[in-house]
Amino acid sequence: MPLTRRTVTLGMLATGLTACGPAGTPATAQTSLPTAPNTGYDAWVAAFRARALAGGITAQTFDAAFAGAGYVPGVVERDRTQIETRRTFEDYLAIATAPDRVTEGRRQLAQLQTLMQAIEARYGVPAPVFTAIWGMESNYGRRRGNVPTIAALSTLAYDGRRGDFYRGQLLSALRILQNGDVTPSQMLGSWAGAMGHTQFIPTSFEAYAVDFNGDGRRDIWSDDPTDGLASAAAYLRGAGWRRGEIWGQEVQRVDGQLRDMQGAGVPSGEVIQPSGPGTPAFVTYRNYRAILRYNNSQSYGIGVGHLSDRLAGGGPLVRSFGADANGLTLDDRIALQQDLTRAGYDTQGVDGVIGNNTTQAIRAYEAANGLPVTGIPSRALLDRLR
């Protein structure tokens, strides 16, 4: 997906990362958004119909696509109020490589081994890499979105902040329907029009989606992930992925020389250290830039790369990020979430990221135990829970 894809995924992605939250944020579940009467929208659709037909869309395709569509106020609300979440890079990686995400990704790689190997052989992209994108974009297909794409795109084309962009996406979506890849009722995705297992926007689908299982349709929407996974691999190859090369790796400097974390020398590349001195550093290569074409976010690029390494059997980062402002390391925060959940105050996941659920669990524990209710994680609280 060319760089325009980022205009859709800014504010999108996990369970942390999701199909439609902040820049490369990892996928929260989508809920269906109701339509509402809007005469201005209806007039716009009538005028757009003439433009679509002039552009090669048949009347039958257009009318079928809009038969169940309508103006969706919730889409406009999200477009106008989305705020880029300020996550630290450490939190982002903790979400991207949370234990359940790694475990599930490895399970999928094993379960779909024959398919994964066939895709890798054809496109030259390692299976853990396109599987990591699958995990980041839709949590391995479990959060593909359920907002009707035609309704979402037409609402944004009529009443959104980037009308020209969404009009182009809407025409592209109509061409996809006309091609027979999917029906209007099955064309579902995020509120911003990203679709299926790998959250392709329509123009990216047209450019890169493939019919890998040979059934005559490029189907990224159904429960079968075959075409979605192959399409992600095809996208990366089109973005410049080089067969047999890595995306990058964690590195250190020893006596001024760049080395891996076991002390061996590494090829030169671009060195980045997102969290600053004393924190993990990475050397990146051409394949990292191919990942950035999927989502032009440094956190996303390293998140996909590192998750792919974990899915391939690699371990966590060697260098620590150190303690946070509350004096807790990532391991401390994970232990705090585990202990709170065991005590009956469910944090709704264990990833070391202090979000709303963990804050509410802390507040509930403090209230139940006669402590000042702050919701703030601390060493004292961790010691008390232990």
C-alpha positions as MATLAB code, in Angstrom:
seq = 'MPLTRRTVTLGMLATGLTACGPAGTPATAQTSLPTAPNTGYDAWVAAFRARALAGGITAQTFDAAFAGAGYVPGVVERDRTQIETRRTFEDYLAIATAPDRVTEGRRQLAQLQTLMQAIEARYGVPAPVFTAIWGMESNYGRRRGNVPTIAALSTLAYDGRRGDFYRGQLLSALRILQNGDVTPSQMLGSWAGAMGHTQFIPTSFEAYAVDFNGDGRRDIWSDDPTDGLASAAAYLRGAGWRRGEIWGQEVQRVDGQLRDMQGAGVPSGEVIQPSGPGTPAFVTYRNYRAILRYNNSQSYGIGVGHLSDRLAGGGPLVRSFGADANGLTLDDRIALQQDLTRAGYDTQGVDGVIGNNTTQAIRAYEAANGLPVTGIPSRALLDRLR';
ca = [
       0.000    0.000    0.000;
       1.669    3.158   -1.135;
       2.243    5.834    1.441;
      -1.394    6.915    1.111;
      -2.238    3.876    3.202;
      -0.909    5.689    6.222;
      -3.670    8.275    5.880;
      -6.012    5.412    6.724;
      -3.942    3.714    9.395;
      -2.985    6.852   11.286;
      -4.924    6.356   14.363;
      -5.486    2.373   13.389;
      -3.957   -0.965   14.767;
      -3.125   -4.818   18.328;
      -4.768   -5.588   21.423;
      -3.319   -3.411   21.488;
      -2.586   -2.944   17.636;
      -5.578   -2.601   15.295;
      -7.365   -2.006   12.151;
      -8.066    1.611   12.713;
      -6.306    3.246   15.808;
      -3.159    5.698   15.902;
      -0.238    5.584   13.660;
       0.796    2.110   13.534;
      -0.734    1.409   16.845;
      -1.229   -2.133   17.073;
      -6.346   -4.065   16.545;
      -9.309   -3.241   18.629;
     -12.547   -4.872   17.672;
     -14.778   -2.929   15.316;
     -18.487   -2.647   15.982;
     -21.083   -2.148   13.291;
     -22.052    1.511   13.005;
     -25.671    2.460   12.199;
     -26.711    4.640    9.286;
     -28.873    7.736    9.611;
     -31.056    9.710    7.160;
     -29.138   12.499    5.411;
     -30.598   14.249    2.365;
     -27.272   15.888    1.540;
     -25.593   12.498    1.408;
     -28.393   11.097   -0.753;
     -27.984   13.939   -3.248;
     -24.210   13.416   -3.255;
     -24.617    9.696   -3.998;
     -26.965   10.484   -6.880;
     -24.401   12.873   -8.366;
     -21.538   10.464   -7.745;
     -23.434    7.727   -9.579;
     -23.057    9.627  -12.843;
     -19.314   10.015  -12.229;
     -18.912    6.324  -11.407;
     -20.808    5.206  -14.504;
     -18.712    7.534  -16.654;
     -15.656    5.879  -15.116;
     -16.685    2.390  -16.195;
     -18.803    1.206  -13.265;
     -22.008   -0.429  -14.448;
     -25.379    0.720  -13.169;
     -25.999   -2.779  -11.837;
     -22.765   -2.741   -9.815;
     -23.368    0.737   -8.432;
     -26.988    0.151   -7.454;
     -26.209   -3.188   -5.804;
     -23.324   -1.616   -3.882;
     -25.454    1.209   -2.522;
     -28.626   -0.815   -1.925;
     -27.668   -1.375    1.691;
     -25.393    1.646    2.166;
     -26.162    4.920    3.874;
     -24.701    7.856    5.757;
     -22.813    6.667    8.866;
     -22.458    9.416   11.498;
     -20.108    7.286   13.582;
     -17.590    7.176   10.748;
     -17.495   10.978   10.524;
     -17.180   11.241   14.295;
     -14.190    8.933   14.295;
     -12.584   10.751   11.387;
     -12.916   14.115   13.084;
     -12.007   13.151   16.606;
      -9.302   10.535   16.214;
      -6.318   11.473   18.349;
      -2.931    9.935   17.802;
      -2.203    7.857   20.853;
       1.101    8.737   22.468;
       2.598    5.365   23.198;
       6.224    4.966   24.072;
       8.231    2.806   21.697;
       8.729    0.326   24.545;
       4.962    0.058   25.042;
       4.428   -0.365   21.326;
       6.874   -3.271   21.145;
       5.409   -4.810   24.298;
       1.993   -4.836   22.626;
       3.340   -6.032   19.286;
       5.170   -8.960   20.862;
       2.846   -9.717   23.763;
       3.094  -13.389   24.807;
      -0.314  -14.330   23.418;
       0.477  -12.665   20.074;
       3.747  -14.592   19.779;
       2.148  -17.877   20.866;
      -0.753  -17.530   18.449;
       1.520  -16.547   15.579;
       3.735  -19.571   16.118;
       0.626  -21.775   16.291;
      -0.634  -20.380   12.982;
       2.750  -20.918   11.347;
       2.728  -24.559   12.434;
      -0.922  -25.191   11.590;
      -0.681  -23.582    8.125;
       2.865  -24.751    7.427;
       2.220  -26.075    3.916;
       0.406  -22.884    2.863;
       3.025  -20.634    4.457;
       5.855  -22.442    2.691;
       4.086  -22.193   -0.667;
       3.560  -18.433   -0.272;
       7.153  -17.932    0.820;
       8.448  -19.914   -2.146;
       6.444  -17.864   -4.642;
       7.091  -14.355   -3.317;
      10.417  -14.701   -1.526;
       9.127  -13.197    1.725;
       9.712  -15.346    4.850;
       6.537  -16.767    6.343;
       7.159  -15.199    9.789;
       7.241  -11.743    8.170;
       3.866  -11.822    6.434;
       2.461  -13.685    9.430;
       3.656  -10.826   11.649;
       1.802   -8.348    9.425;
      -1.303  -10.531    9.756;
      -0.905  -10.470   13.521;
      -0.399   -6.717   13.653;
      -3.197   -5.815   11.257;
      -6.056   -8.053   12.391;
      -4.748  -10.164   15.273;
      -4.487  -13.175   12.954;
      -7.868  -12.543   11.374;
      -9.839  -12.222   14.580;
     -10.398   -8.463   14.149;
     -11.040   -7.837   10.489;
     -13.674   -5.139   11.062;
     -17.415   -5.279   10.395;
     -18.220   -1.832    9.010;
     -19.660   -1.983    5.444;
     -16.914   -0.596    3.227;
     -19.137    1.177    0.684;
     -21.041    2.968    3.451;
     -17.833    3.979    5.229;
     -16.033    5.224    2.113;
     -19.030    7.072    0.669;
     -19.650    8.773    4.012;
     -16.030    9.906    4.177;
     -16.027   10.948    0.526;
     -19.107   13.096    1.183;
     -18.385   14.445    4.649;
     -14.776   13.611    5.500;
     -11.618   15.688    5.728;
      -9.974   14.016    2.725;
     -12.767   13.863    0.206;
     -10.594   13.405   -2.888;
      -8.716   10.520   -1.308;
     -11.882    8.710   -0.277;
     -13.623    9.302   -3.594;
     -10.702    7.508   -5.219;
     -10.983    4.672   -2.706;
     -14.728    4.432   -3.285;
     -14.304    4.105   -7.056;
     -11.656    1.460   -6.428;
     -14.021   -0.445   -4.096;
     -16.721   -0.381   -6.781;
     -14.274   -1.814   -9.314;
     -13.448   -4.618   -6.871;
     -17.155   -5.421   -6.574;
     -17.572   -5.298  -10.334;
     -14.679   -7.707  -10.730;
     -16.523  -10.231   -8.558;
     -13.945  -10.626   -5.811;
     -16.541  -10.022   -3.102;
     -20.198   -9.079   -2.667;
     -21.344   -5.771   -1.126;
     -22.595   -7.525    2.010;
     -19.261   -9.305    2.491;
     -17.112   -6.231    1.825;
     -16.459   -5.286    5.441;
     -13.595   -3.598    7.229;
     -12.614   -0.727    9.472;
     -14.469    2.574    9.698;
     -11.838    4.096    7.386;
     -12.136    1.498    4.636;
      -9.233   -0.877    5.408;
     -10.366   -4.416    4.668;
      -9.875   -8.032    5.582;
      -7.124  -10.097    7.170;
      -4.359   -7.735    6.077;
      -6.351   -4.461    6.159;
      -5.826   -3.415    2.545;
      -7.383   -0.182    1.371;
      -9.135   -0.629   -1.997;
      -6.408    0.844   -4.212;
      -3.800   -1.352   -2.529;
      -6.068   -4.345   -3.036;
      -6.324   -3.561   -6.744;
      -2.568   -3.213   -7.048;
      -1.386   -6.182   -4.984;
      -4.131   -8.628   -3.966;
      -3.781  -12.109   -5.440;
      -5.964  -15.185   -5.924;
      -3.550  -17.644   -4.394;
      -5.996  -20.534   -3.933;
      -7.170  -20.316   -7.546;
     -10.911  -20.029   -6.903;
     -11.280  -17.049   -9.233;
     -11.574  -14.431   -6.490;
      -9.061  -12.415   -4.507;
     -10.749  -12.986   -1.168;
      -9.195  -11.291    1.868;
     -12.486  -11.126    3.805;
     -13.530  -14.726    4.509;
     -12.345  -16.880    7.382;
      -9.839  -18.531    5.035;
      -6.680  -16.361    5.264;
      -4.995  -17.796    2.151;
      -5.466  -14.860   -0.219;
      -4.892  -12.314    2.529;
      -1.535  -13.795    3.506;
      -0.392  -14.197   -0.086;
      -1.486  -10.634   -0.854;
       0.608   -9.280    2.018;
       3.626  -11.196    0.700;
       2.947   -9.930   -2.832;
       2.731   -6.410   -1.476;
       6.101   -6.653    0.248;
       7.719   -8.092   -2.859;
       6.286   -5.210   -4.865;
       7.635   -2.803   -2.256;
      11.176   -4.047   -2.847;
      11.626   -6.994   -0.477;
      14.849   -8.848   -1.256;
      14.731  -12.608   -0.998;
      17.258  -14.058    1.453;
      17.961  -10.793    3.293;
      16.851   -9.787    6.789;
      14.933   -6.653    7.759;
      17.424   -5.690   10.472;
      18.447   -6.717   13.979;
      19.229   -5.456   17.452;
      22.816   -4.195   17.658;
      25.366   -2.647   19.996;
      28.581   -0.682   19.576;
      31.741   -2.304   20.916;
      34.900   -0.176   20.727;
      33.192    1.905   18.099;
      32.299   -1.132   15.976;
      28.737   -2.173   15.159;
      28.043   -5.703   16.402;
      25.093   -7.955   17.068;
      24.140   -8.777   20.650;
      26.437  -11.834   20.654;
      29.402   -9.694   19.642;
      29.688  -10.654   15.977;
      30.141   -7.999   13.313;
      27.140   -7.033   11.166;
      26.777   -5.463    7.706;
      26.466   -1.702    7.717;
      23.009   -0.177    7.461;
      20.893    2.561    8.961;
      21.131    2.493   12.776;
      18.100    3.719   14.684;
      17.537    4.024   18.423;
      13.915    5.167   18.863;
      14.032    5.621   22.647;
      17.417    7.312   22.813;
      20.811    6.487   24.365;
      21.019    3.457   26.643;
      18.004    1.744   25.073;
      17.701   -0.892   22.319;
      19.243    0.045   18.965;
      18.673   -1.568   15.591;
      20.463   -1.720   12.278;
      17.971   -1.767    9.403;
      18.263   -2.709    5.746;
      16.301   -2.487    2.513;
      13.657   -4.974    3.671;
      12.820   -2.738    6.626;
      11.970   -0.005    4.128;
       9.680   -2.460    2.336;
       7.780   -2.937    5.609;
       7.507    0.844    5.939;
       5.718    0.910    2.592;
       2.987   -1.094    4.317;
       2.738    1.457    7.112;
       5.154    4.383    7.187;
       5.761    4.324   10.930;
       9.110    3.539   12.541;
       7.384    1.760   15.416;
       5.349   -0.333   12.997;
       8.387   -1.261   10.927;
      10.422   -2.420   13.908;
       7.330   -3.982   15.485;
       6.702   -6.162   12.442;
      10.393   -6.996   12.118;
      10.857   -7.937   15.759;
       7.573   -9.861   15.909;
       8.653  -11.830   12.839;
      11.915  -12.709   14.614;
       9.974  -13.903   17.650;
       7.647  -15.993   15.475;
      10.722  -17.572   13.876;
      11.913  -18.674   17.328;
      13.997  -15.700   18.390;
      14.009  -14.303   21.891;
      13.117  -10.907   23.371;
      15.343   -7.885   22.963;
      18.593   -8.206   24.892;
      18.962   -4.601   25.991;
      16.457   -3.291   28.506;
      14.601    0.008   28.265;
      15.195    0.522   31.983;
      12.722    1.680   34.604;
       9.823    3.996   33.796;
       8.844    7.195   35.609;
       7.287    5.085   38.361;
      10.466    3.063   38.882;
       9.098   -0.089   37.240;
      10.696   -2.105   34.463;
       8.689   -3.945   31.813;
       9.051   -7.172   33.805;
       7.788   -5.359   36.910;
       4.735   -4.073   35.049;
       3.976   -7.532   33.696;
       4.276   -8.976   37.222;
       1.944   -6.261   38.517;
      -0.702   -7.143   35.935;
      -0.359  -10.846   36.691;
      -0.646  -10.273   40.438;
      -3.658   -7.970   40.105;
      -5.439  -10.472   37.890;
      -4.681  -13.321   40.307;
      -6.059  -11.192   43.146;
      -9.354  -10.826   41.276;
      -8.745   -7.466   39.582;
      -8.507   -8.445   35.927;
      -6.257   -6.215   33.826;
      -7.678   -7.748   30.613;
      -4.304   -8.862   29.360;
      -0.676   -9.062   30.434;
       1.710   -7.089   28.257;
       3.396   -4.643   30.624;
       1.570   -1.668   29.146;
      -0.293    0.449   31.691;
      -3.501    1.356   29.922;
      -7.083    2.001   30.998;
      -7.799   -1.581   32.071;
      -4.741   -1.793   34.309;
      -5.408    1.645   35.771;
      -8.988    0.668   36.622;
      -7.812   -2.603   38.160;
      -5.352   -0.713   40.364;
      -8.067    1.726   41.437;
     -10.431   -1.113   42.295;
      -7.754   -2.908   44.311;
      -6.844    0.285   46.170;
     -10.482    1.050   46.989;
     -11.138   -2.496   48.200;
      -8.061   -2.457   50.445;
      -8.490    0.932   52.063;
      -5.669    2.596   50.134;
      -5.668    6.037   48.555;
      -7.278    5.561   45.129;
      -4.723    6.752   42.585;
      -4.640    4.174   39.797;
      -0.863    4.648   39.654;
       1.425    1.603   39.419;
       4.236    1.632   41.940;
       6.910   -0.497   43.541;
       5.006   -0.365   46.829;
       1.880   -1.706   45.173;
       3.822   -4.510   43.489;
       5.470   -5.465   46.783;
       2.090   -5.481   48.567;
       0.541   -7.759   45.911;
       3.444  -10.176   46.214;
];
